[in-house]
Short mmCIF file of C-alpha atoms in Angstrom, two decimals:
data_model
loop_
_atom_site.label_atom_id
_atom_site.label_comp_id
_atom_site.label_asym_id
_atom_site.label_seq_id
_atom_site.Cartn_x
_atom_site.Cartn_y
_atom_site.Cartn_z
CA MET A 1 -9.48 -15.94 -6.51
CA SER A 2 -7.15 -13.50 -7.75
CA MET A 3 -6.45 -11.70 -10.97
CA ARG A 4 -2.81 -12.21 -12.45
CA SER A 5 -1.03 -9.43 -14.42
CA VAL A 6 2.21 -9.16 -16.15
CA VAL A 7 3.84 -6.05 -16.44
CA CYS A 8 6.56 -6.03 -19.01
CA CYS A 9 8.80 -3.83 -16.93
CA THR A 10 12.31 -4.53 -18.78
CA ALA A 11 10.82 -2.82 -22.28
CA LEU A 12 9.49 -0.04 -20.22
CA SER A 13 12.84 0.69 -18.26
CA LEU A 14 14.71 0.48 -21.55
CA SER A 15 12.72 2.93 -23.46
CA ALA A 16 12.12 5.13 -20.82
CA ALA A 17 15.90 5.48 -19.85
CA ALA A 18 16.29 6.25 -23.55
CA ALA A 19 13.41 8.53 -23.51
CA PHE A 20 14.34 10.67 -20.16
CA GLY A 21 18.20 10.99 -20.61
CA ALA A 22 21.41 10.26 -18.53
CA ASP A 23 20.79 12.02 -15.86
CA THR A 24 17.21 10.73 -15.25
CA ARG A 25 15.85 7.46 -14.04
CA PRO A 26 12.38 6.35 -15.19
CA PRO A 27 9.48 5.70 -12.48
CA ARG A 28 9.25 2.05 -11.27
CA ALA A 29 6.58 0.08 -9.77
CA PHE A 30 6.79 -0.49 -5.89
CA GLY A 31 6.05 -3.57 -4.54
CA SER A 32 3.66 -6.40 -5.96
CA PRO A 33 0.45 -5.46 -7.71
CA SER A 34 -1.34 -8.35 -6.22
CA ASN A 35 -3.43 -6.02 -4.05
CA ALA A 36 -4.39 -3.96 -7.21
CA THR A 37 -5.06 -7.27 -9.15
CA ASP A 38 -7.22 -8.53 -6.58
CA ASN A 39 -9.46 -5.21 -6.01
CA CYS A 40 -9.46 -4.89 -9.62
CA TYR A 41 -10.79 -8.56 -10.35
CA ARG A 42 -13.52 -7.99 -8.50
CA LEU A 43 -14.58 -4.74 -10.00
CA HIS A 44 -14.19 -6.37 -13.37
CA SER A 45 -14.55 -10.18 -13.18
CA ARG A 46 -16.90 -12.14 -15.28
CA GLU A 47 -17.48 -15.81 -15.76
CA GLY A 48 -14.72 -17.71 -17.95
CA GLU A 49 -11.11 -16.91 -18.26
CA VAL A 50 -10.24 -13.83 -20.46
CA VAL A 51 -6.64 -13.17 -21.34
CA GLY A 52 -5.12 -9.95 -23.37
CA GLU A 53 -2.68 -7.29 -23.64
CA VAL A 54 -3.53 -3.45 -23.20
CA GLU A 55 -1.22 -0.41 -23.11
CA VAL A 56 -2.39 2.37 -20.64
CA THR A 57 -0.33 5.67 -20.39
CA VAL A 58 0.36 6.68 -16.82
CA SER A 59 1.36 9.95 -15.43
CA ILE A 60 3.30 9.37 -12.19
CA ASP A 61 3.78 12.61 -9.91
CA ALA A 62 6.80 13.41 -8.11
CA SER A 63 5.55 11.61 -4.91
CA GLY A 64 4.89 8.07 -6.80
CA ARG A 65 1.07 8.37 -7.10
CA VAL A 66 -0.85 7.80 -10.17
CA ARG A 67 -2.38 11.13 -11.21
CA LYS A 68 -3.95 9.74 -14.64
CA ALA A 69 -4.27 6.42 -16.31
CA GLU A 70 -5.42 6.18 -19.75
CA LEU A 71 -6.09 3.15 -22.32
CA VAL A 72 -3.90 3.61 -25.70
CA ALA A 73 -4.05 0.26 -27.02
CA SER A 74 -7.17 -1.95 -26.69
CA SER A 75 -7.33 -5.59 -26.13
CA GLY A 76 -10.60 -5.79 -28.06
CA ASP A 77 -12.31 -6.61 -24.90
CA GLU A 78 -13.76 -4.12 -22.79
CA THR A 79 -13.75 -6.05 -19.44
CA LEU A 80 -9.68 -6.20 -19.95
CA ASP A 81 -9.28 -2.98 -21.09
CA SER A 82 -10.93 -1.73 -17.77
CA ALA A 83 -9.17 -4.11 -15.67
CA GLY A 84 -5.80 -2.69 -17.05
CA VAL A 85 -6.18 0.72 -16.43
CA CYS A 86 -7.87 -0.06 -12.91
CA ILE A 87 -4.73 -1.90 -12.04
CA LEU A 88 -2.16 1.01 -13.15
CA HIS A 89 -4.68 3.45 -11.27
CA LYS A 90 -4.09 1.53 -7.69
CA MET A 91 -0.57 0.62 -8.22
CA SER A 92 2.62 2.75 -6.42
CA PHE A 93 5.51 3.51 -7.79
CA VAL A 94 8.87 5.46 -7.16
CA PRO A 95 8.83 8.27 -8.83
CA ALA A 96 11.27 9.53 -11.81
CA ARG A 97 14.49 11.37 -10.69
CA ARG A 98 16.12 13.89 -12.49
CA ASN A 99 19.44 15.00 -11.18
CA ASP A 100 18.81 13.40 -7.99
CA VAL A 101 15.12 15.41 -7.38
CA SER A 102 11.96 13.56 -7.75
CA VAL A 103 9.77 14.80 -11.08
CA GLU A 104 6.61 14.17 -12.57
CA SER A 105 6.53 11.51 -15.60
CA THR A 106 4.25 9.87 -18.17
CA LEU A 107 4.95 6.69 -19.80
CA SER A 108 3.26 4.21 -21.94
CA TRP A 109 2.76 0.86 -19.94
CA PRO A 110 2.21 -2.39 -21.63
CA ILE A 111 0.26 -5.17 -19.17
CA LEU A 112 -0.93 -8.54 -19.98
CA VAL A 113 -4.07 -9.13 -18.18
CA ARG A 114 -5.75 -12.16 -17.00
CA LEU A 115 -9.18 -12.45 -15.79
CA PRO A 116 -9.64 -16.21 -14.07
CA ASN A 117 -12.99 -17.93 -14.16
#
């Protein structure tokens, strides 16, 4: 069984581009989050399907690694909240770039988490 998640990339990219400015590209997820979701599912699994949206602030360093991920908006379910933070901690990113140089960045990332039964 695997946990499925939907990351709201379009809204993130649009708001990040406006926040970062014209000479800056926001970070973006690299590859599929399936490995992260599978690992987080095993850590946070429980009986019954649970679905909810969480919002996590994620700090990404200039190499694309997640330095910090913190819950900023709860789904109301502690298991989903923990799984959402876990997913972003385990993901890889293409770092933000400013004037063609990789830079650290911090963004708020909404994520829909589904823990299947």
